[in-house]
Amino acid sequence: MRNGRLIGMARRSGPRAPMETLESGRIGVDFGLEGDHRGRVRPGKMPKRQVTILAREDWDAACADLGKHVPWTARRANLFIEGLTLPRRAGDIVAIGDVRLEIMLETDPCQRMDEAEPGLQEALRPDWRGGVCCRVLEGGDIALGDTIRIEEKP
């Protein structure tokens, strides 16, 4: 099994709030990445977008298509990883230490990407380059440099 590494972590307090980068953080079943507005579980709802993950390799490919370097935080993802390909299907698990995140769906690039850099939305469309949305199955503490592994669903 190949492992990746957590190389970035960020959160935002509201929909248009600036991204705040972190060295470490806590992920919880009820709140996603602590302090991020997207992770809260609404009563009676199945969480689908508690934590978002972006792979450096996919981000680099999108930036190469643009011909520009754009900071990864422009994607507004929570976790930035390198060294492995994120699964392109729901149900697989991304594990970081004790934390287990179930992939629910592709992170669909929105018009906010073009606000950050014209053409970025289209550059993120192919092959799930925009990353994945996850729900938290098991929480815990994480930090930059942590090992990441994929647990494929049977």
CSV table of C-alpha atoms in Angstrom, one decimal:
chain,number,residue,atom,x,y,z
A,1,MET,CA,0.0,0.0,0.0
A,2,ARG,CA,1.3,3.4,-0.9
A,3,ASN,CA,1.1,6.3,1.5
A,4,GLY,CA,0.8,10.0,1.0
A,5,ARG,CA,1.5,13.0,3.2
A,6,LEU,CA,-0.5,15.9,4.6
A,7,ILE,CA,1.2,19.1,3.3
A,8,GLY,CA,-1.4,21.7,3.9
A,9,MET,CA,-4.4,22.4,6.1
A,10,ALA,CA,-6.8,25.4,6.0
A,11,ARG,CA,-10.2,26.5,7.3
A,12,ARG,CA,-12.6,29.4,6.9
A,13,SER,CA,-15.1,30.8,9.3
A,14,GLY,CA,-17.7,31.6,6.7
A,15,PRO,CA,-18.6,31.2,3.0
A,16,ARG,CA,-16.5,34.2,1.8
A,17,ALA,CA,-14.1,34.4,4.7
A,18,PRO,CA,-10.4,34.2,4.0
A,19,MET,CA,-8.6,30.9,4.3
A,20,GLU,CA,-6.6,30.4,7.5
A,21,THR,CA,-3.7,28.0,7.2
A,22,LEU,CA,-2.9,25.7,10.1
A,23,GLU,CA,0.0,23.5,11.2
A,24,SER,CA,-2.3,21.1,13.1
A,25,GLY,CA,-6.0,20.7,13.8
A,26,ARG,CA,-8.8,18.5,15.2
A,27,ILE,CA,-11.3,16.8,13.0
A,28,GLY,CA,-14.6,15.7,14.6
A,29,VAL,CA,-17.7,13.8,13.5
A,30,ASP,CA,-20.0,16.7,14.5
A,31,PHE,CA,-17.9,19.6,13.2
A,32,GLY,CA,-15.5,18.5,10.4
A,33,LEU,CA,-12.2,20.5,10.7
A,34,GLU,CA,-12.5,22.5,13.9
A,35,GLY,CA,-13.3,26.1,13.1
A,36,ASP,CA,-14.4,25.6,9.5
A,37,HIS,CA,-17.9,26.6,8.7
A,38,ARG,CA,-18.6,23.7,6.3
A,39,GLY,CA,-18.2,20.8,8.7
A,40,ARG,CA,-21.1,21.3,11.1
A,41,VAL,CA,-23.7,18.5,10.8
A,42,ARG,CA,-27.2,19.8,10.4
A,43,PRO,CA,-29.9,17.9,12.4
A,44,GLY,CA,-31.5,15.1,10.4
A,45,LYS,CA,-29.0,15.5,7.5
A,46,MET,CA,-26.3,13.2,6.2
A,47,PRO,CA,-23.1,15.2,6.0
A,48,LYS,CA,-21.5,15.1,2.6
A,49,ARG,CA,-19.1,18.0,2.6
A,50,GLN,CA,-17.6,18.1,6.1
A,51,VAL,CA,-13.9,18.0,4.9
A,52,THR,CA,-12.6,18.6,1.4
A,53,ILE,CA,-9.3,17.2,0.2
A,54,LEU,CA,-7.1,18.3,-2.7
A,55,ALA,CA,-4.1,16.4,-4.1
A,56,ARG,CA,-1.0,18.5,-5.0
A,57,GLU,CA,-0.5,16.5,-8.2
A,58,ASP,CA,-4.0,17.4,-9.4
A,59,TRP,CA,-3.5,21.1,-8.4
A,60,ASP,CA,-0.2,21.2,-10.2
A,61,ALA,CA,-1.8,19.8,-13.4
A,62,ALA,CA,-4.6,22.5,-13.2
A,63,CYS,CA,-2.0,25.2,-12.7
A,64,ALA,CA,0.1,23.9,-15.6
A,65,ASP,CA,-3.0,24.1,-17.8
A,66,LEU,CA,-3.5,27.7,-16.8
A,67,GLY,CA,0.2,28.5,-17.2
A,68,LYS,CA,0.3,30.1,-13.8
A,69,HIS,CA,1.2,29.2,-10.2
A,70,VAL,CA,-1.8,29.7,-8.0
A,71,PRO,CA,-1.7,29.1,-4.2
A,72,TRP,CA,-3.5,25.9,-3.2
A,73,THR,CA,-5.7,27.8,-0.8
A,74,ALA,CA,-7.5,29.5,-3.7
A,75,ARG,CA,-9.3,26.1,-4.1
A,76,ARG,CA,-10.6,26.6,-0.6
A,77,ALA,CA,-10.0,23.0,0.4
A,78,ASN,CA,-9.4,21.9,4.0
A,79,LEU,CA,-6.6,19.4,3.4
A,80,PHE,CA,-3.8,19.4,0.8
A,81,ILE,CA,-2.0,16.1,0.3
A,82,GLU,CA,0.8,14.7,-1.9
A,83,GLY,CA,2.1,11.3,-2.9
A,84,LEU,CA,-1.1,9.4,-3.7
A,85,THR,CA,-4.0,9.6,-6.1
A,86,LEU,CA,-7.3,10.3,-4.4
A,87,PRO,CA,-10.0,7.7,-5.3
A,88,ARG,CA,-12.6,8.8,-7.8
A,89,ARG,CA,-15.5,7.0,-6.2
A,90,ALA,CA,-17.7,7.4,-3.2
A,91,GLY,CA,-17.3,5.0,-0.3
A,92,ASP,CA,-13.5,4.8,-0.2
A,93,ILE,CA,-11.8,6.0,3.0
A,94,VAL,CA,-9.0,8.5,3.4
A,95,ALA,CA,-7.2,7.7,6.7
A,96,ILE,CA,-4.9,10.1,8.6
A,97,GLY,CA,-3.8,8.5,11.8
A,98,ASP,CA,-7.0,7.7,13.7
A,99,VAL,CA,-9.0,10.0,11.5
A,100,ARG,CA,-11.2,8.3,8.9
A,101,LEU,CA,-12.9,10.3,6.1
A,102,GLU,CA,-15.4,8.7,3.8
A,103,ILE,CA,-15.3,10.1,0.2
A,104,MET,CA,-18.9,11.2,-0.6
A,105,LEU,CA,-18.5,13.0,-4.0
A,106,GLU,CA,-16.3,15.0,-6.2
A,107,THR,CA,-15.6,18.6,-5.2
A,108,ASP,CA,-17.3,20.4,-8.1
A,109,PRO,CA,-15.4,23.5,-9.1
A,110,CYS,CA,-17.6,26.6,-8.8
A,111,GLN,CA,-17.4,30.2,-10.1
A,112,ARG,CA,-15.4,31.2,-7.1
A,113,MET,CA,-12.4,29.5,-8.8
A,114,ASP,CA,-12.6,32.0,-11.7
A,115,GLU,CA,-12.8,34.8,-9.2
A,116,ALA,CA,-9.5,33.6,-7.8
A,117,GLU,CA,-7.9,33.1,-11.2
A,118,PRO,CA,-9.7,33.3,-14.6
A,119,GLY,CA,-9.9,29.8,-16.2
A,120,LEU,CA,-9.3,28.0,-12.9
A,121,GLN,CA,-12.8,26.5,-12.8
A,122,GLU,CA,-12.4,24.8,-16.2
A,123,ALA,CA,-8.8,23.7,-15.4
A,124,LEU,CA,-10.1,21.8,-12.3
A,125,ARG,CA,-13.0,20.0,-14.1
A,126,PRO,CA,-11.1,17.0,-15.7
A,127,ASP,CA,-10.7,13.8,-13.8
A,128,TRP,CA,-11.8,15.1,-10.3
A,129,ARG,CA,-8.9,17.6,-10.2
A,130,GLY,CA,-10.9,19.8,-7.8
A,131,GLY,CA,-10.6,17.1,-5.1
A,132,VAL,CA,-13.1,15.2,-3.0
A,133,CYS,CA,-15.7,16.0,-0.4
A,134,CYS,CA,-15.8,13.7,2.7
A,135,ARG,CA,-17.8,13.0,5.8
A,136,VAL,CA,-16.1,12.2,9.0
A,137,LEU,CA,-16.4,8.6,10.3
A,138,GLU,CA,-13.8,8.9,13.1
A,139,GLY,CA,-12.2,12.1,14.4
A,140,GLY,CA,-8.9,13.0,16.0
A,141,ASP,CA,-5.9,15.3,15.8
A,142,ILE,CA,-3.9,15.7,12.6
A,143,ALA,CA,-0.8,17.7,11.8
A,144,LEU,CA,1.3,18.6,8.7
A,145,GLY,CA,3.5,15.8,7.7
A,146,ASP,CA,1.1,13.1,8.8
A,147,THR,CA,0.9,9.9,6.7
A,148,ILE,CA,-2.2,9.4,4.6
A,149,ARG,CA,-3.5,6.1,3.3
A,150,ILE,CA,-6.5,5.0,1.2
A,151,GLU,CA,-8.8,2.2,2.4
A,152,GLU,CA,-10.7,1.0,-0.7
A,153,LYS,CA,-14.3,-0.1,-0.1
A,154,PRO,CA,-14.8,-3.8,-0.8
